[in-house]
Structure formats: structure tokens, C-alpha cells
């Protein structure tokens, strides 16, 4: 099953490393390998959240996310997105932006770093809204009951997540940003994007645009559907793409501290993105999130930590090892807590329940 799930990732890794060796020699090969590890370490929590949402999508939309979504993630976010940001901020046309990227790496990196406060504000606010909506919702399972219980209690106040996120944005923009206006605009757009995708998902969920098992149930994602199809499936796909983009911002910017060559960055981060997609498939096929119930909690607390790091980095750089270490530490702690819970309650082997009857191939085709 490992080969079937991670086979495409292994193939892309081999091709990517060969391409890196031919393009940049041994130094290029080493840089691509380091960037791939960086991307995986920063995005593990992304895979957990993706798996929770992907588990509720129909086989068709799973396939779309794991095929077209990969192309968007690898080429769109790791190559086109930096070029787009540089072109907009430097007021360059596409040809000039491409010329700058491939012929003046240092200037290209400088432009990306200049745009980082706006990028961090957008991505940080999107992720912060996701985190707040999770912790302010009442849940049967509580990983940190001493903290999650009072948060769920105060979360009954309508639109509290918007109030907290907006207040956080105003504080960061007013105290840490060199250009508060641009940071405020980017942050508000991040909040609006989350609210819009969330609202559209709920709208089409209420309209009954579900699959055969389409009874709603609470959980991560804009609408918490099971086997969402049609418009609901499309907005879940859109939600996942925006979520993936928000996670990618930090990794793309952080990559410039390792290399300023856009080809090297795309190869390294692209390999990492493939492993995140394969890990998402693995978690769905094994039913891991159903068995280890606190993993979802750990992933969302890691998202909250990442959002905080992105907002802090608007005024002061946060090293990538801190961002990745916080996320990995929270998820490992949640996993160990889940193992202890299962032992106390005498649960069966992982995958006995949710993992059966719903196998995904690496391309996203359901085996059921």
C-alpha cells in the first residue's frame, strides 16, 4: 500500500532530483533536497486538515483535487505565484517579471521579501479564521479540555472569530507593519476569502447538493459534508486550494533564504507538495483521523501557531525551524494523546472502521 500511495511521489522525487543535478550540479541537487524537506516539515498539518475534508468529497472531486490540484500546487503556487507577486509589487509586465526571475535572482528575491508583509497578512488571517472557527465550536472530543471547553463556551457569541481575527489584524498592522494600510487590506481580503468560501459551501450544502451519503455532520472544512458532489464538491475543492495556498505562502518565502533560483525552488517545493498530497491520501485510506481523534485538534492548533508566526513575521522574522517545529510538535503530541486514549478505551486496530471500503489510489480514484 505504501508503494501504491506514495508511488507518484517517489517517481516525481527521482525525476526532480535528476533534473536538479542536470540543472545545477551537485549544489543544485543538495538545495532541492533541502527545500523538499522544508516543505514537508512546514505542511504536515496541511495534510491532516486536507484529509479531513477530502474524506467528505465524492470520488470525482477527490480525483480533481489530487490531479488538477497537484498541478496548481506545484506550478501555480511554487512558480507562477512568486512571479505574479513580483510583477504586481514591482509593476512589471509578465515578460519583465520572468526576465527578472531568471536573470537577476537577488533582485527577484528582494521583491518577494518586500511583498511578504501583505502575503503573510492574507495567509495568516485565512488560517487564523480557520483555527478560531475550530476552537470556538463545541465538540464531543476535547484534546485539551481545560482550554477547549472555555473556548467553546465563549464561542457561542456570534461572529466571535471575526471579532478576534479583526482585532488581531488591527493590532499587528498598527504596531508592527511598515505600511499598515497595505497589511490591513491584505488581511481583510484573507478574512473575506475565508468567509466567502465558507458561506458558499454552506449555501450549497443547505441546498441538498450532496451525494448518496450526504447527511451533514460537524467537522473541519467549510460545510462538513460527507461525499459532497456538484457545487458543494466544487466549493470544497476551492476551499482546499485556498487553504493549500495559505500554507504555501510561508514555505515559498522561506525558500528564498535557501535559494533565489526559481527553478530550484519549484523543484524542491514541488517534490514536497507531492508528498503532502500522498500523505493526505494515506490518511484517508487508513482512516487515521477517525482512529486517532486528537490528530485533527493537533493540526488545528498547529494552524493557529502557523497563523501567529505569519502575523508576527510581518514585523520580525520567525525562523522556519520554529514554525515547522511548533507544527510538528503539536501534531506528535496529539497523536500520542490519541494512542493513550485508544488504549484506555480499548479501541481496535487503526483503520478497522473508517478505513474500510473507501480506498483512494494516488490519483484519487476511490476503490469502493
mmCIF file of C-alpha atoms in Angstrom:
data_model
loop_
_atom_site.group_PDB
_atom_site.id
_atom_site.type_symbol
_atom_site.label_atom_id
_atom_site.label_comp_id
_atom_site.label_asym_id
_atom_site.label_seq_id
_atom_site.Cartn_x
_atom_site.Cartn_y
_atom_site.Cartn_z
ATOM 1 C CA UNK A 1 0.000 0.000 0.000
ATOM 2 C CA UNK A 2 2.920 2.340 0.680
ATOM 3 C CA UNK A 3 4.149 1.965 -2.895
ATOM 4 C CA UNK A 4 0.666 2.433 -4.337
ATOM 5 C CA UNK A 5 0.060 5.546 -2.226
ATOM 6 C CA UNK A 6 3.496 7.160 -2.472
ATOM 7 C CA UNK A 7 4.494 5.757 -5.869
ATOM 8 C CA UNK A 8 3.894 9.013 -7.727
ATOM 9 C CA UNK A 9 5.808 10.927 -5.076
ATOM 10 C CA UNK A 10 8.773 8.566 -5.378
ATOM 11 C CA UNK A 11 8.708 8.963 -9.177
ATOM 12 C CA UNK A 12 8.494 12.755 -9.002
ATOM 13 C CA UNK A 13 11.318 12.782 -6.435
ATOM 14 C CA UNK A 14 13.569 10.788 -8.737
ATOM 15 C CA UNK A 15 12.765 12.971 -11.752
ATOM 16 C CA UNK A 16 13.099 16.169 -9.716
ATOM 17 C CA UNK A 17 16.478 15.210 -8.275
ATOM 18 C CA UNK A 18 17.795 14.196 -11.700
ATOM 19 C CA UNK A 19 16.561 17.494 -13.135
ATOM 20 C CA UNK A 20 18.208 19.375 -10.252
ATOM 21 C CA UNK A 21 21.503 17.577 -10.863
ATOM 22 C CA UNK A 22 21.421 18.379 -14.581
ATOM 23 C CA UNK A 23 20.366 21.981 -13.978
ATOM 24 C CA UNK A 24 22.528 22.973 -11.029
ATOM 25 C CA UNK A 25 25.009 20.154 -10.484
ATOM 26 C CA UNK A 26 25.628 18.674 -7.018
ATOM 27 C CA UNK A 27 24.900 22.039 -5.370
ATOM 28 C CA UNK A 28 21.521 22.250 -7.098
ATOM 29 C CA UNK A 29 20.739 18.667 -6.075
ATOM 30 C CA UNK A 30 21.504 19.438 -2.418
ATOM 31 C CA UNK A 31 19.399 22.618 -2.436
ATOM 32 C CA UNK A 32 16.391 20.838 -3.954
ATOM 33 C CA UNK A 33 16.618 18.077 -1.332
ATOM 34 C CA UNK A 34 16.752 20.612 1.497
ATOM 35 C CA UNK A 35 13.773 22.540 0.091
ATOM 36 C CA UNK A 36 11.731 19.351 -0.224
ATOM 37 C CA UNK A 37 12.343 18.511 3.434
ATOM 38 C CA UNK A 38 11.483 22.101 4.410
ATOM 39 C CA UNK A 39 8.169 21.949 2.553
ATOM 40 C CA UNK A 40 7.180 18.625 4.128
ATOM 41 C CA UNK A 41 8.046 19.795 7.650
ATOM 42 C CA UNK A 42 6.058 23.008 7.248
ATOM 43 C CA UNK A 43 2.997 21.395 5.653
ATOM 44 C CA UNK A 44 2.294 18.197 7.604
ATOM 45 C CA UNK A 45 -0.602 19.869 9.401
ATOM 46 C CA UNK A 46 -1.938 20.828 5.978
ATOM 47 C CA UNK A 47 -2.136 17.133 5.038
ATOM 48 C CA UNK A 48 -4.129 16.338 8.183
ATOM 49 C CA UNK A 49 -6.693 19.064 7.504
ATOM 50 C CA UNK A 50 -6.836 18.192 3.801
ATOM 51 C CA UNK A 51 -7.547 14.557 4.653
ATOM 52 C CA UNK A 52 -10.433 15.542 6.935
ATOM 53 C CA UNK A 53 -12.068 17.496 4.116
ATOM 54 C CA UNK A 54 -11.115 15.086 1.317
ATOM 55 C CA UNK A 55 -12.790 12.250 3.203
ATOM 56 C CA UNK A 56 -16.133 14.021 2.653
ATOM 57 C CA UNK A 57 -15.725 14.611 -1.083
ATOM 58 C CA UNK A 58 -17.079 12.369 -3.839
ATOM 59 C CA UNK A 59 -14.558 10.219 -5.773
ATOM 60 C CA UNK A 60 -14.776 12.643 -8.710
ATOM 61 C CA UNK A 61 -13.764 15.674 -6.639
ATOM 62 C CA UNK A 62 -11.120 13.651 -4.818
ATOM 63 C CA UNK A 63 -9.612 12.866 -8.210
ATOM 64 C CA UNK A 64 -9.793 16.531 -9.255
ATOM 65 C CA UNK A 65 -8.018 17.637 -6.070
ATOM 66 C CA UNK A 66 -5.304 15.012 -6.387
ATOM 67 C CA UNK A 67 -4.636 15.645 -10.096
ATOM 68 C CA UNK A 68 -5.509 19.190 -11.123
ATOM 69 C CA UNK A 69 -4.865 20.279 -7.534
ATOM 70 C CA UNK A 70 -1.312 18.943 -7.735
ATOM 71 C CA UNK A 71 -0.655 20.932 -10.915
ATOM 72 C CA UNK A 72 -1.985 24.070 -9.230
ATOM 73 C CA UNK A 73 0.113 23.418 -6.121
ATOM 74 C CA UNK A 74 3.380 22.639 -7.929
ATOM 75 C CA UNK A 75 3.310 25.039 -10.862
ATOM 76 C CA UNK A 76 0.764 27.596 -9.717
ATOM 77 C CA UNK A 77 1.889 28.265 -6.165
ATOM 78 C CA UNK A 78 5.584 27.390 -6.447
ATOM 79 C CA UNK A 79 6.368 29.070 -9.787
ATOM 80 C CA UNK A 80 3.566 31.306 -11.108
ATOM 81 C CA UNK A 81 2.557 32.805 -7.750
ATOM 82 C CA UNK A 82 6.010 34.311 -6.960
ATOM 83 C CA UNK A 83 6.206 35.694 -10.495
ATOM 84 C CA UNK A 84 2.737 37.210 -10.116
ATOM 85 C CA UNK A 85 3.584 38.814 -6.774
ATOM 86 C CA UNK A 86 6.825 40.265 -8.109
ATOM 87 C CA UNK A 87 5.059 41.574 -11.209
ATOM 88 C CA UNK A 88 2.314 43.280 -9.184
ATOM 89 C CA UNK A 89 4.520 44.805 -6.488
ATOM 90 C CA UNK A 90 7.252 45.911 -8.903
ATOM 91 C CA UNK A 91 4.712 46.999 -11.556
ATOM 92 C CA UNK A 92 6.280 44.746 -14.173
ATOM 93 C CA UNK A 93 4.570 43.012 -17.068
ATOM 94 C CA UNK A 94 4.765 39.184 -17.177
ATOM 95 C CA UNK A 95 7.730 39.146 -19.573
ATOM 96 C CA UNK A 96 9.709 41.549 -17.389
ATOM 97 C CA UNK A 97 8.868 39.555 -14.240
ATOM 98 C CA UNK A 98 10.058 36.318 -15.864
ATOM 99 C CA UNK A 99 13.236 38.020 -17.085
ATOM 100 C CA UNK A 100 13.936 39.329 -13.574
ATOM 101 C CA UNK A 101 13.328 35.896 -12.022
ATOM 102 C CA UNK A 102 15.701 34.022 -14.304
ATOM 103 C CA UNK A 103 18.368 36.647 -14.875
ATOM 104 C CA UNK A 104 18.597 38.567 -11.591
ATOM 105 C CA UNK A 105 17.895 36.172 -8.737
ATOM 106 C CA UNK A 106 18.893 38.586 -5.999
ATOM 107 C CA UNK A 107 16.575 41.359 -7.180
ATOM 108 C CA UNK A 108 13.796 38.796 -7.614
ATOM 109 C CA UNK A 109 14.244 37.608 -4.015
ATOM 110 C CA UNK A 110 14.300 41.195 -2.748
ATOM 111 C CA UNK A 111 10.959 41.887 -4.452
ATOM 112 C CA UNK A 112 9.432 38.802 -2.856
ATOM 113 C CA UNK A 113 10.620 39.821 0.607
ATOM 114 C CA UNK A 114 9.250 43.322 0.096
ATOM 115 C CA UNK A 115 5.835 41.812 -0.642
ATOM 116 C CA UNK A 116 5.967 39.403 2.307
ATOM 117 C CA UNK A 117 4.008 41.539 4.823
ATOM 118 C CA UNK A 118 0.979 41.560 2.514
ATOM 119 C CA UNK A 119 1.342 37.844 1.730
ATOM 120 C CA UNK A 120 1.671 36.991 5.429
ATOM 121 C CA UNK A 121 -1.332 39.136 6.320
ATOM 122 C CA UNK A 122 -3.561 37.424 3.752
ATOM 123 C CA UNK A 123 -2.450 33.872 4.545
ATOM 124 C CA UNK A 124 -2.205 34.474 8.280
ATOM 125 C CA UNK A 125 -5.751 35.823 8.538
ATOM 126 C CA UNK A 126 -7.200 32.997 6.425
ATOM 127 C CA UNK A 127 -5.532 30.403 8.657
ATOM 128 C CA UNK A 128 -6.421 32.292 11.834
ATOM 129 C CA UNK A 129 -10.112 32.303 10.870
ATOM 130 C CA UNK A 130 -9.926 28.554 10.234
ATOM 131 C CA UNK A 131 -8.312 27.975 13.632
ATOM 132 C CA UNK A 132 -10.751 30.201 15.523
ATOM 133 C CA UNK A 133 -13.809 28.624 13.930
ATOM 134 C CA UNK A 134 -12.492 25.255 15.090
ATOM 135 C CA UNK A 135 -11.676 26.122 18.695
ATOM 136 C CA UNK A 136 -14.849 28.184 19.205
ATOM 137 C CA UNK A 137 -17.073 25.254 18.162
ATOM 138 C CA UNK A 138 -18.462 22.790 20.721
ATOM 139 C CA UNK A 139 -17.090 19.263 20.141
ATOM 140 C CA UNK A 140 -17.696 15.914 21.787
ATOM 141 C CA UNK A 141 -13.982 15.044 21.821
ATOM 142 C CA UNK A 142 -11.660 17.503 23.520
ATOM 143 C CA UNK A 143 -7.896 17.150 23.382
ATOM 144 C CA UNK A 144 -7.166 19.976 25.846
ATOM 145 C CA UNK A 145 -10.429 20.165 27.828
ATOM 146 C CA UNK A 146 -9.096 22.748 30.296
ATOM 147 C CA UNK A 147 -8.633 25.120 27.332
ATOM 148 C CA UNK A 148 -11.051 23.911 24.662
ATOM 149 C CA UNK A 149 -14.070 23.827 26.994
ATOM 150 C CA UNK A 150 -13.976 27.548 27.935
ATOM 151 C CA UNK A 151 -13.150 28.483 24.322
ATOM 152 C CA UNK A 152 -16.208 26.596 23.094
ATOM 153 C CA UNK A 153 -18.304 28.277 25.790
ATOM 154 C CA UNK A 154 -17.338 31.807 24.762
ATOM 155 C CA UNK A 155 -17.561 30.740 21.127
ATOM 156 C CA UNK A 156 -21.350 30.820 21.450
ATOM 157 C CA UNK A 157 -21.045 34.584 20.999
ATOM 158 C CA UNK A 158 -21.993 35.182 17.373
ATOM 159 C CA UNK A 159 -19.142 36.086 14.990
ATOM 160 C CA UNK A 160 -16.556 35.942 17.775
ATOM 161 C CA UNK A 161 -13.938 34.557 15.364
ATOM 162 C CA UNK A 162 -14.364 37.632 13.138
ATOM 163 C CA UNK A 163 -14.024 39.943 16.144
ATOM 164 C CA UNK A 164 -10.859 38.232 17.415
ATOM 165 C CA UNK A 165 -9.289 37.980 13.955
ATOM 166 C CA UNK A 166 -10.104 41.607 13.122
ATOM 167 C CA UNK A 167 -8.707 42.828 16.423
ATOM 168 C CA UNK A 168 -5.524 40.796 15.904
ATOM 169 C CA UNK A 169 -5.088 42.231 12.417
ATOM 170 C CA UNK A 170 -5.559 45.810 13.635
ATOM 171 C CA UNK A 171 -3.029 45.264 16.450
ATOM 172 C CA UNK A 172 -0.402 43.757 14.136
ATOM 173 C CA UNK A 173 -0.881 46.368 11.398
ATOM 174 C CA UNK A 174 -0.806 49.258 13.836
ATOM 175 C CA UNK A 175 2.232 48.126 15.809
ATOM 176 C CA UNK A 176 4.477 46.075 13.528
ATOM 177 C CA UNK A 177 3.790 46.889 9.875
ATOM 178 C CA UNK A 178 5.855 49.421 7.938
ATOM 179 C CA UNK A 179 2.830 50.044 5.727
ATOM 180 C CA UNK A 180 -0.278 49.469 7.927
ATOM 181 C CA UNK A 181 -2.691 50.254 5.104
ATOM 182 C CA UNK A 182 -1.435 47.514 2.782
ATOM 183 C CA UNK A 183 -1.302 44.982 5.597
ATOM 184 C CA UNK A 184 -4.861 45.832 6.661
ATOM 185 C CA UNK A 185 -6.161 45.488 3.098
ATOM 186 C CA UNK A 186 -4.401 42.136 2.564
ATOM 187 C CA UNK A 187 -5.559 40.814 5.944
ATOM 188 C CA UNK A 188 -9.171 41.832 5.368
ATOM 189 C CA UNK A 189 -9.058 40.144 1.959
ATOM 190 C CA UNK A 190 -7.832 36.965 3.681
ATOM 191 C CA UNK A 191 -10.769 37.096 6.099
ATOM 192 C CA UNK A 192 -13.251 37.849 3.299
ATOM 193 C CA UNK A 193 -11.905 34.952 1.222
ATOM 194 C CA UNK A 194 -12.373 32.521 4.106
ATOM 195 C CA UNK A 195 -15.871 33.795 4.924
ATOM 196 C CA UNK A 196 -16.907 33.726 1.247
ATOM 197 C CA UNK A 197 -15.732 30.182 0.548
ATOM 198 C CA UNK A 198 -17.157 29.023 3.866
ATOM 199 C CA UNK A 199 -20.508 30.663 3.185
ATOM 200 C CA UNK A 200 -20.783 29.344 -0.371
ATOM 201 C CA UNK A 201 -20.046 25.824 0.845
ATOM 202 C CA UNK A 202 -22.782 26.060 3.462
ATOM 203 C CA UNK A 203 -25.200 27.585 0.942
ATOM 204 C CA UNK A 204 -24.929 24.670 -1.470
ATOM 205 C CA UNK A 205 -24.874 22.168 1.392
ATOM 206 C CA UNK A 206 -28.222 23.529 2.576
ATOM 207 C CA UNK A 207 -29.468 23.226 -0.993
ATOM 208 C CA UNK A 208 -29.056 19.478 -0.808
ATOM 209 C CA UNK A 209 -26.175 19.222 -3.301
ATOM 210 C CA UNK A 210 -24.829 16.033 -1.721
ATOM 211 C CA UNK A 211 -24.000 12.513 -2.679
ATOM 212 C CA UNK A 212 -25.686 9.347 -1.518
ATOM 213 C CA UNK A 213 -24.302 9.650 1.979
ATOM 214 C CA UNK A 214 -24.848 13.355 2.154
ATOM 215 C CA UNK A 215 -26.106 13.827 5.673
ATOM 216 C CA UNK A 216 -24.273 16.705 7.286
ATOM 217 C CA UNK A 217 -22.099 16.313 10.300
ATOM 218 C CA UNK A 218 -19.785 18.738 12.038
ATOM 219 C CA UNK A 219 -16.107 18.894 11.356
ATOM 220 C CA UNK A 220 -13.319 20.657 9.564
ATOM 221 C CA UNK A 221 -13.965 22.479 6.322
ATOM 222 C CA UNK A 222 -16.492 24.930 5.079
ATOM 223 C CA UNK A 223 -19.505 22.706 5.304
ATOM 224 C CA UNK A 224 -18.620 19.395 6.966
ATOM 225 C CA UNK A 225 -20.207 17.252 4.229
ATOM 226 C CA UNK A 226 -19.920 13.551 3.550
ATOM 227 C CA UNK A 227 -19.304 12.752 -0.116
ATOM 228 C CA UNK A 228 -20.102 16.227 -1.367
ATOM 229 C CA UNK A 229 -20.845 16.411 -5.087
ATOM 230 C CA UNK A 230 -21.754 19.067 -7.628
ATOM 231 C CA UNK A 231 -21.499 22.657 -6.428
ATOM 232 C CA UNK A 232 -20.803 21.598 -2.843
ATOM 233 C CA UNK A 233 -17.907 19.447 -4.046
ATOM 234 C CA UNK A 234 -16.594 22.333 -6.149
ATOM 235 C CA UNK A 235 -16.544 24.702 -3.182
ATOM 236 C CA UNK A 236 -14.846 22.091 -1.017
ATOM 237 C CA UNK A 237 -12.229 21.824 -3.779
ATOM 238 C CA UNK A 238 -11.942 25.612 -3.891
ATOM 239 C CA UNK A 239 -11.642 25.706 -0.100
ATOM 240 C CA UNK A 240 -8.818 23.163 -0.178
ATOM 241 C CA UNK A 241 -6.947 25.072 -2.883
ATOM 242 C CA UNK A 242 -7.121 28.349 -0.957
ATOM 243 C CA UNK A 243 -6.107 26.511 2.223
ATOM 244 C CA UNK A 244 -3.159 24.921 0.455
ATOM 245 C CA UNK A 245 -2.151 28.304 -0.932
ATOM 246 C CA UNK A 246 -2.247 29.833 2.546
ATOM 247 C CA UNK A 247 0.043 27.106 3.837
ATOM 248 C CA UNK A 248 2.327 27.566 0.833
ATOM 249 C CA UNK A 249 2.982 31.278 1.416
ATOM 250 C CA UNK A 250 5.343 30.709 4.319
ATOM 251 C CA UNK A 251 7.232 27.923 2.573
ATOM 252 C CA UNK A 252 7.634 29.857 -0.679
ATOM 253 C CA UNK A 253 9.012 32.930 1.087
ATOM 254 C CA UNK A 254 11.183 30.833 3.389
ATOM 255 C CA UNK A 255 12.643 29.055 0.367
ATOM 256 C CA UNK A 256 14.322 32.287 -0.745
ATOM 257 C CA UNK A 257 16.548 32.085 2.327
ATOM 258 C CA UNK A 258 17.940 28.850 0.862
ATOM 259 C CA UNK A 259 17.954 29.609 -2.858
ATOM 260 C CA UNK A 260 16.913 32.525 -5.056
ATOM 261 C CA UNK A 261 16.721 30.418 -8.226
ATOM 262 C CA UNK A 262 13.031 29.962 -9.210
ATOM 263 C CA UNK A 263 13.704 26.613 -10.909
ATOM 264 C CA UNK A 264 15.414 25.186 -7.819
ATOM 265 C CA UNK A 265 12.608 26.487 -5.603
ATOM 266 C CA UNK A 266 9.909 24.979 -7.816
ATOM 267 C CA UNK A 267 11.640 21.597 -7.960
ATOM 268 C CA UNK A 268 12.250 21.397 -4.212
ATOM 269 C CA UNK A 269 8.863 22.662 -3.067
ATOM 270 C CA UNK A 270 7.125 20.674 -5.804
ATOM 271 C CA UNK A 271 8.609 17.419 -4.509
ATOM 272 C CA UNK A 272 7.496 18.333 -1.003
ATOM 273 C CA UNK A 273 3.989 19.175 -2.239
ATOM 274 C CA UNK A 274 3.706 15.727 -3.854
ATOM 275 C CA UNK A 275 4.481 14.028 -0.541
ATOM 276 C CA UNK A 276 1.873 16.139 1.231
ATOM 277 C CA UNK A 277 -0.731 15.028 -1.336
ATOM 278 C CA UNK A 278 0.306 11.377 -0.947
ATOM 279 C CA UNK A 279 0.186 11.700 2.831
ATOM 280 C CA UNK A 280 -3.339 13.108 2.508
ATOM 281 C CA UNK A 281 -4.369 10.008 0.518
ATOM 282 C CA UNK A 282 -2.694 7.743 3.088
ATOM 283 C CA UNK A 283 -4.585 9.327 5.976
ATOM 284 C CA UNK A 284 -7.908 8.929 4.143
ATOM 285 C CA UNK A 285 -7.297 5.323 3.102
ATOM 286 C CA UNK A 286 -6.191 4.246 6.564
ATOM 287 C CA UNK A 287 -8.993 6.096 8.346
ATOM 288 C CA UNK A 288 -6.285 7.545 10.572
ATOM 289 C CA UNK A 289 -8.236 10.638 11.587
ATOM 290 C CA UNK A 290 -11.192 8.527 12.691
ATOM 291 C CA UNK A 291 -8.984 6.305 14.822
ATOM 292 C CA UNK A 292 -6.639 8.947 16.235
ATOM 293 C CA UNK A 293 -9.288 11.528 17.051
ATOM 294 C CA UNK A 294 -6.963 14.162 18.509
ATOM 295 C CA UNK A 295 -4.918 14.485 15.306
ATOM 296 C CA UNK A 296 -7.471 16.936 13.942
ATOM 297 C CA UNK A 297 -7.190 19.005 17.113
ATOM 298 C CA UNK A 298 -3.393 18.976 16.952
ATOM 299 C CA UNK A 299 -3.455 20.028 13.297
ATOM 300 C CA UNK A 300 -5.708 22.991 14.044
ATOM 301 C CA UNK A 301 -3.584 24.123 16.975
ATOM 302 C CA UNK A 302 -0.612 23.855 14.604
ATOM 303 C CA UNK A 303 -2.546 26.006 12.131
ATOM 304 C CA UNK A 304 -3.117 28.547 14.885
ATOM 305 C CA UNK A 305 0.611 28.536 15.656
ATOM 306 C CA UNK A 306 1.447 28.986 11.966
ATOM 307 C CA UNK A 307 -1.031 31.876 11.680
ATOM 308 C CA UNK A 308 0.541 33.543 14.722
ATOM 309 C CA UNK A 309 4.046 33.082 13.284
ATOM 310 C CA UNK A 310 2.984 34.596 9.962
ATOM 311 C CA UNK A 311 1.453 37.634 11.663
ATOM 312 C CA UNK A 312 4.477 38.088 13.937
ATOM 313 C CA UNK A 313 6.797 37.817 10.929
ATOM 314 C CA UNK A 314 5.218 40.960 9.465
ATOM 315 C CA UNK A 315 7.352 42.894 11.924
ATOM 316 C CA UNK A 316 10.072 40.411 12.870
ATOM 317 C CA UNK A 317 11.391 37.356 11.036
ATOM 318 C CA UNK A 318 10.412 33.998 12.526
ATOM 319 C CA UNK A 319 12.881 31.210 11.597
ATOM 320 C CA UNK A 320 11.407 28.354 9.590
ATOM 321 C CA UNK A 321 12.624 25.797 12.126
ATOM 322 C CA UNK A 322 10.419 27.408 14.779
ATOM 323 C CA UNK A 323 7.365 27.365 12.513
ATOM 324 C CA UNK A 324 7.935 23.779 11.420
ATOM 325 C CA UNK A 325 8.924 22.622 14.898
ATOM 326 C CA UNK A 326 5.800 24.035 16.534
ATOM 327 C CA UNK A 327 3.537 22.362 13.989
ATOM 328 C CA UNK A 328 5.299 19.013 14.154
ATOM 329 C CA UNK A 329 5.437 19.095 17.963
ATOM 330 C CA UNK A 330 1.706 19.784 18.331
ATOM 331 C CA UNK A 331 0.757 17.027 15.885
ATOM 332 C CA UNK A 332 3.076 14.488 17.539
ATOM 333 C CA UNK A 333 1.634 15.403 20.947
ATOM 334 C CA UNK A 334 -1.911 14.987 19.587
ATOM 335 C CA UNK A 335 -1.018 11.621 18.068
ATOM 336 C CA UNK A 336 0.468 10.326 21.335
ATOM 337 C CA UNK A 337 -2.593 11.557 23.235
ATOM 338 C CA UNK A 338 -4.798 9.673 20.766
ATOM 339 C CA UNK A 339 -2.785 6.487 21.278
ATOM 340 C CA UNK A 340 -3.170 6.767 25.058
ATOM 341 C CA UNK A 341 -6.906 7.439 24.670
ATOM 342 C CA UNK A 342 -7.342 4.360 22.462
ATOM 343 C CA UNK A 343 -5.501 2.186 24.956
ATOM 344 C CA UNK A 344 -7.671 3.444 27.803
ATOM 345 C CA UNK A 345 -10.861 2.790 25.867
ATOM 346 C CA UNK A 346 -9.688 -0.467 24.308
ATOM 347 C CA UNK A 347 -10.159 0.636 20.686
ATOM 348 C CA UNK A 348 -9.379 -1.741 17.840
ATOM 349 C CA UNK A 349 -6.569 -1.530 15.330
ATOM 350 C CA UNK A 350 -6.234 1.650 13.271
ATOM 351 C CA UNK A 351 -8.358 1.599 10.145
ATOM 352 C CA UNK A 352 -10.858 -1.020 11.353
ATOM 353 C CA UNK A 353 -13.760 1.376 10.940
ATOM 354 C CA UNK A 354 -13.371 4.345 8.635
ATOM 355 C CA UNK A 355 -10.535 2.945 6.558
ATOM 356 C CA UNK A 356 -12.524 0.012 5.152
ATOM 357 C CA UNK A 357 -14.365 0.217 1.888
ATOM 358 C CA UNK A 358 -13.008 3.585 0.832
ATOM 359 C CA UNK A 359 -9.584 3.212 -0.725
ATOM 360 C CA UNK A 360 -8.069 6.002 -2.752
ATOM 361 C CA UNK A 361 -5.456 5.419 -5.375
ATOM 362 C CA UNK A 362 -2.703 8.024 -5.590
ATOM 363 C CA UNK A 363 -4.635 9.650 -8.422
ATOM 364 C CA UNK A 364 -7.680 9.987 -6.163
ATOM 365 C CA UNK A 365 -9.907 7.228 -7.608
ATOM 366 C CA UNK A 366 -11.999 5.564 -4.932
ATOM 367 C CA UNK A 367 -11.667 1.834 -4.556
ATOM 368 C CA UNK A 368 -15.181 1.398 -3.268
#
